[in-house]
GROMACS .gro file of C-alpha atoms in nm:
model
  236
    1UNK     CA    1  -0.192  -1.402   1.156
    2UNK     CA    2  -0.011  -1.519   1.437
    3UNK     CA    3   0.324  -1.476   1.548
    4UNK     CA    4   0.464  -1.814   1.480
    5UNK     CA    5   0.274  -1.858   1.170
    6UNK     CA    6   0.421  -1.510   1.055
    7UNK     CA    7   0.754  -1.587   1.154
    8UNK     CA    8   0.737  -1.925   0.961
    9UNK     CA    9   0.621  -1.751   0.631
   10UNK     CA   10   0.849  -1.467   0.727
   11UNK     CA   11   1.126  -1.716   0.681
   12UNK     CA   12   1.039  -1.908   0.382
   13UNK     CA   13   0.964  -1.643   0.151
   14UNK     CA   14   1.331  -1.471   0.276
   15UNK     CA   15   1.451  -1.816   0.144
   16UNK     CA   16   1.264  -1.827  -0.175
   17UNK     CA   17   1.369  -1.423  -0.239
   18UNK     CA   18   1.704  -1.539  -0.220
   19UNK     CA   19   1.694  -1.795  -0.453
   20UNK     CA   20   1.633  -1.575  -0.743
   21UNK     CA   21   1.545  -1.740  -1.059
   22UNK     CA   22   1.572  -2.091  -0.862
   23UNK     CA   23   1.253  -2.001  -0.692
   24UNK     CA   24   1.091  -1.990  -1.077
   25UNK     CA   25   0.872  -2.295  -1.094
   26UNK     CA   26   0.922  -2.433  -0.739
   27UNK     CA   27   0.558  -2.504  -0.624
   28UNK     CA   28   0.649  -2.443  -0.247
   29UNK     CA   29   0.744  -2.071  -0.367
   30UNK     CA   30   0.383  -2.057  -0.523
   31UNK     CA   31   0.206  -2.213  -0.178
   32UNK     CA   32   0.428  -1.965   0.032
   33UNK     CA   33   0.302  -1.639  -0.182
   34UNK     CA   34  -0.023  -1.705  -0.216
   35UNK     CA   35  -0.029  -1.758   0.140
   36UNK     CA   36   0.108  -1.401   0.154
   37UNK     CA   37  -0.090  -1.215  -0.083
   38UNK     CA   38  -0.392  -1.401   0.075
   39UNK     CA   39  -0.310  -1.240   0.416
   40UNK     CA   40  -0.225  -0.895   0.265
   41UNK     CA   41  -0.621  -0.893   0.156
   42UNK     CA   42  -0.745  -0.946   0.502
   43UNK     CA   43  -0.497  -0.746   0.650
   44UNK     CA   44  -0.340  -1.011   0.875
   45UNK     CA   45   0.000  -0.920   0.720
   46UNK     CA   46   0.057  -0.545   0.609
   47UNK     CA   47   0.408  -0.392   0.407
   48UNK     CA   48   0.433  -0.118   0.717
   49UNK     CA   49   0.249  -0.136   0.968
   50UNK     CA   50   0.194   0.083   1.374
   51UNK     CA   51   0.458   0.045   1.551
   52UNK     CA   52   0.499   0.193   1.915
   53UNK     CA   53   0.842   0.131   1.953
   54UNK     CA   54   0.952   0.244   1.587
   55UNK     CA   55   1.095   0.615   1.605
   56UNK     CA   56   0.822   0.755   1.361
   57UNK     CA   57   0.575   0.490   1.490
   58UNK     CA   58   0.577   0.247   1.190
   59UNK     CA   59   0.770  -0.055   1.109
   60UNK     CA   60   0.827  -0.126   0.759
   61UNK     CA   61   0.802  -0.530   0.671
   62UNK     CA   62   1.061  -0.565   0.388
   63UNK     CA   63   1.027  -0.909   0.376
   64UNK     CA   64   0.678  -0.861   0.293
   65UNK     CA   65   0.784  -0.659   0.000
   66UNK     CA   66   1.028  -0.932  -0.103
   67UNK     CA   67   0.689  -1.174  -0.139
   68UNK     CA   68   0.538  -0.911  -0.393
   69UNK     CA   69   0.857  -0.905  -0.585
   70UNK     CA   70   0.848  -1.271  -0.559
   71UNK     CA   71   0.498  -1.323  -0.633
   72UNK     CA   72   0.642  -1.073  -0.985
   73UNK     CA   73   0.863  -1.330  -1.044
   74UNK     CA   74   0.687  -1.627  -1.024
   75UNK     CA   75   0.383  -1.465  -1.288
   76UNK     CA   76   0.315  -1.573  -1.589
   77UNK     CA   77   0.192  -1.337  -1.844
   78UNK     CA   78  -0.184  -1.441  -1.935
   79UNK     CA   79  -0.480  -1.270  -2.175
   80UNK     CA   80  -0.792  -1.170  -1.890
   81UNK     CA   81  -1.079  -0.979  -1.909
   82UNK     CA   82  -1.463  -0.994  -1.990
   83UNK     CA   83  -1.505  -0.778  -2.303
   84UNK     CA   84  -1.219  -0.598  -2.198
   85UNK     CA   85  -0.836  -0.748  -2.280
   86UNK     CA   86  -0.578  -0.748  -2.041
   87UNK     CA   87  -0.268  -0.859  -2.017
   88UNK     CA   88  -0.055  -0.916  -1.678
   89UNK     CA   89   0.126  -1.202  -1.482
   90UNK     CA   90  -0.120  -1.440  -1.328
   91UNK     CA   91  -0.008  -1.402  -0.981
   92UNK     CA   92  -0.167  -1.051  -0.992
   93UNK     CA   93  -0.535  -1.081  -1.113
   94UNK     CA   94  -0.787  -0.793  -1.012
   95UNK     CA   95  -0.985  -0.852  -0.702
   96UNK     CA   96  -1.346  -0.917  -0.713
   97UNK     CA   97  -1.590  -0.836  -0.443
   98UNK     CA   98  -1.923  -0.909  -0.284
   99UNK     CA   99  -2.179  -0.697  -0.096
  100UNK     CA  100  -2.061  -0.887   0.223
  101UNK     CA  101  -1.729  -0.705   0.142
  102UNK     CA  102  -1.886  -0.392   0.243
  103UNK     CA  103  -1.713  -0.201  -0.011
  104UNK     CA  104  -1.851   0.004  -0.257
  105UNK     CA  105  -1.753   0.011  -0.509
  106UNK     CA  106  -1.915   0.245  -0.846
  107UNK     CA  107  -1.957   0.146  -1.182
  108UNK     CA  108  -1.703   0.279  -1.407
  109UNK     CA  109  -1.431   0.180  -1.458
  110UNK     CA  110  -1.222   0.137  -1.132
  111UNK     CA  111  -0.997  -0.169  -1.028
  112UNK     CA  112  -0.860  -0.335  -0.715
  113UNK     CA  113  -0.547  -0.564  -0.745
  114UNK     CA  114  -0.509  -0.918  -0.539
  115UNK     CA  115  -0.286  -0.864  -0.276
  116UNK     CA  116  -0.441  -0.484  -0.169
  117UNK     CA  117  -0.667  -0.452   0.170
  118UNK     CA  118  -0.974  -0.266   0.114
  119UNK     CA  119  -1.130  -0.250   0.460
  120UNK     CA  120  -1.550  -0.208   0.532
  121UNK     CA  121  -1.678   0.142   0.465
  122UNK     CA  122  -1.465   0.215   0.202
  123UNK     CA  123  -1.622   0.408  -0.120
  124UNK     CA  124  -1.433   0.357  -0.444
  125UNK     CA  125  -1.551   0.614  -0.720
  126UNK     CA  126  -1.447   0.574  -1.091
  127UNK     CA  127  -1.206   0.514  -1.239
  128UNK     CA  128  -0.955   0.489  -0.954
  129UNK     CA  129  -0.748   0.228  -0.846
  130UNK     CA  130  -0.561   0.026  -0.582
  131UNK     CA  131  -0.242  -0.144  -0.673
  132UNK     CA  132  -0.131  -0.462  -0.451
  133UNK     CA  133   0.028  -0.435  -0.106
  134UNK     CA  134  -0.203  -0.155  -0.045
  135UNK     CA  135  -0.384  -0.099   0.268
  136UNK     CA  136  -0.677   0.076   0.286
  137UNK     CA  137  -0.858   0.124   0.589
  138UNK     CA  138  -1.245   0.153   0.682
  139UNK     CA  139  -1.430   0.482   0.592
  140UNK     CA  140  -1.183   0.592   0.298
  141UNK     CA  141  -1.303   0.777   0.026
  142UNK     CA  142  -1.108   0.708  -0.307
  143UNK     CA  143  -1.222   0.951  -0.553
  144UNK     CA  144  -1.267   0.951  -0.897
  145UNK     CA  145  -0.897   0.922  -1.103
  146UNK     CA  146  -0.721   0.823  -0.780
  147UNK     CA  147  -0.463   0.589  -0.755
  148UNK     CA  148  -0.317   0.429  -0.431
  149UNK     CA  149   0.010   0.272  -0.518
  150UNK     CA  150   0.126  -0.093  -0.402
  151UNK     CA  151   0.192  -0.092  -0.066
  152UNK     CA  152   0.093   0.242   0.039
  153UNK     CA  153  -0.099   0.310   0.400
  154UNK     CA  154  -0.397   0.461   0.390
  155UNK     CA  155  -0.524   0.522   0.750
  156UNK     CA  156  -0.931   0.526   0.863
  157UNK     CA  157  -1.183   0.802   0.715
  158UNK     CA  158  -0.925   0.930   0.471
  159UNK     CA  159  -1.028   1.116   0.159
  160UNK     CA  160  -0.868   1.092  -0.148
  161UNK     CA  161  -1.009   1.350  -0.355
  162UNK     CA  162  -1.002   1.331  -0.756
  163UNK     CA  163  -0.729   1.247  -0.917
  164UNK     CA  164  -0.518   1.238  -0.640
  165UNK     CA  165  -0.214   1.041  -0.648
  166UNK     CA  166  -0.067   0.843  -0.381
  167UNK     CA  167   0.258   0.675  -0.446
  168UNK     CA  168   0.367   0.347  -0.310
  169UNK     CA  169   0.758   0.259  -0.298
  170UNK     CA  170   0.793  -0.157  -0.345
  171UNK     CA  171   1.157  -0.105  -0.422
  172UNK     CA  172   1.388  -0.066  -0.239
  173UNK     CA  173   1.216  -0.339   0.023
  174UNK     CA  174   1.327  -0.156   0.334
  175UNK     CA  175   1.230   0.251   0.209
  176UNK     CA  176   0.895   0.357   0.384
  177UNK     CA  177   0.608   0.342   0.172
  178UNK     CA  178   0.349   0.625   0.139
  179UNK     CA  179   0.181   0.634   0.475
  180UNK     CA  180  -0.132   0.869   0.520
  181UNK     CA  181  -0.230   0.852   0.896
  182UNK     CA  182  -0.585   0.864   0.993
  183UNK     CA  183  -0.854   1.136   0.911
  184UNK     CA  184  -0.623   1.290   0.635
  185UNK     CA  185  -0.733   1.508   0.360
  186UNK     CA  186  -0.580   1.505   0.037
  187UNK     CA  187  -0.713   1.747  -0.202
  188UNK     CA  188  -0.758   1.704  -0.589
  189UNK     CA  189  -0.506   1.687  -0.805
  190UNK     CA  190  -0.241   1.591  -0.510
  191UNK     CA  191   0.058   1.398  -0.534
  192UNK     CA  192   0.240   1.214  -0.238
  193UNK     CA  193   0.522   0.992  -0.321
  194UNK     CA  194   0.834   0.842  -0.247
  195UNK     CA  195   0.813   0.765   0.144
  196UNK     CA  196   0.632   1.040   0.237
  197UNK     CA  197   0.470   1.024   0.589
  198UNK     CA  198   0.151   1.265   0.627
  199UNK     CA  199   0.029   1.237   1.000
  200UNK     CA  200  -0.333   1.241   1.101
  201UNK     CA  201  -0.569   1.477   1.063
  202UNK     CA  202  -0.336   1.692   0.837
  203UNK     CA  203  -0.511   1.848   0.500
  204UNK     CA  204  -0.338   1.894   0.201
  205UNK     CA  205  -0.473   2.163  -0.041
  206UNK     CA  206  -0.569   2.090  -0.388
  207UNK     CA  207  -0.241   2.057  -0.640
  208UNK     CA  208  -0.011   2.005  -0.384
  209UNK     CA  209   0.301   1.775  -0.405
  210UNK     CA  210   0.495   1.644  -0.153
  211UNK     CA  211   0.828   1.445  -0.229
  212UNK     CA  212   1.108   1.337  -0.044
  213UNK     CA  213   1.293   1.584  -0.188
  214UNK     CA  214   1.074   1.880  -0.137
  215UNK     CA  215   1.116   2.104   0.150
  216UNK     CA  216   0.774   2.229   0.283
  217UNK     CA  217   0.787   2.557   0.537
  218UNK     CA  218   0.559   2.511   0.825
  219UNK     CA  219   0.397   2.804   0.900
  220UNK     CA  220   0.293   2.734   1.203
  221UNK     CA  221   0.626   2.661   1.362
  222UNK     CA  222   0.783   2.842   1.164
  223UNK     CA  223   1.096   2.560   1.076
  224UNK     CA  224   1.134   2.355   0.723
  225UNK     CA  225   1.039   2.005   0.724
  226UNK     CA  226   1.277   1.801   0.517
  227UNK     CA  227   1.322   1.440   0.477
  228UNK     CA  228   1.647   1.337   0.679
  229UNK     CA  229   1.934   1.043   0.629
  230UNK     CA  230   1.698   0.735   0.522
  231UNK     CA  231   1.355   0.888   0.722
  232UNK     CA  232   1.127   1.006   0.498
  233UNK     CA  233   0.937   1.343   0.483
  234UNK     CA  234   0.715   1.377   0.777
  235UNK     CA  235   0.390   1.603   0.774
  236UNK     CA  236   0.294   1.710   1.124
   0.00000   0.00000   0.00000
């Protein structure tokens, strides 16, 4: 998306966020999300994204939080499903995809929301599932029982192994989602949440959990890692 485009959108869903309930029926509030959830699925417009000049290298874009919670607000509760029943607000309807997608995606069970990037190369195994603001990137592997939660990062050639769960962090709009750099390994039965940051090519052994309020001894260096002021934990 470019800049002034982004900056544009930027600014009217801040406005429509701050209207609260006022937003509720406003059809330019409507136009304006699905404008942003569209761009969240190509990946034109991310909740955190690389960022050189950050101090951990990421940027978190509360504002595009604020259009998910607006999005939330905006739904309307509504009966889907085909031989299945669900029930969820409109605005959040599970994604459908096509071979030209490039994802694969096995039968079984699994489920993508609108609003989630799911790059080329990516293998989905069943059941998992990818909540919205999500990013995905190209060569993942989400196994069998894993879940991605809405807006968390999920670098290239990742592997989420079974039931491995990886938080998100939607509220509050400026906290640091889950961000797993590339070429991580998360082993089964793993659970990374609340703002964690796991940096690239680190593995994570099977059952481990990692929280911002867990203190993990690095062996290597021989120093605790702990999450500090608002930063999140960091995994070297």
């Amino acid at each position: 998306m470019e800049r002034a485009l982004k900056s544009e959108l930027k600014a009217t869903i801040e406005g429509y966020f701050a209207a609260g309930a006022g937003a509720v029926g406003d059809a330019g509030a409507m136009e304006a999300f699905l404008e942003l959830r569209d761009a969240l699925e190509t990946g034109a417009l991310r909740a955190a994204e690389p960022d050189a000049a950050a101090p951990l290298g990421w940027r978190v874009n509360a504002w595009v939080k604020q259009g998910i919670l607006l999005g939330f607000r905006l739904g309307t509760m509504v009966a889907t499903g085909d031989g299945l029943s669900f029930v969820d607000k409109h605005t959040f309807p599970a994604r459908r995809f096509d071979v030209a997608d490039g994802v694969r995606i096995v039968v079984g069970g699994s489920a993508v929301r609108t609003g989630a990037y799911v790059a080329p190369g990516v293998v989905c195994a069943p059941p998992m599932y990818i909540n919205t603001g999500a990013y995905v990137d190209e060569g993942t592997m989400v196994d069998s029982h894993a879940l991605v939660g809405s807006c968390a990062q999920v670098g290239k050639r990742v592997h989420l192994s079974a039931a491995a769960q990886i938080g998100g962090v939607l509220e509050p709009v400026n906290a640091s989602p889950v961000i797993l750099e590339d070429d991580v390994l998360v082993g089964g039965n793993c659970g990374v949440y609340e703002g964690t940051l796991v940096r690239r090519r680190a593995v994570l052994a099977a059952g481990t959990v990692l929280t911002r309020g867990t203190p993990v001894y690095d062996v290597v260096r021989g120093e605790v890692l702990r999450a500090e002021g608002e930063w999140p934990l960091v995994i070297p």
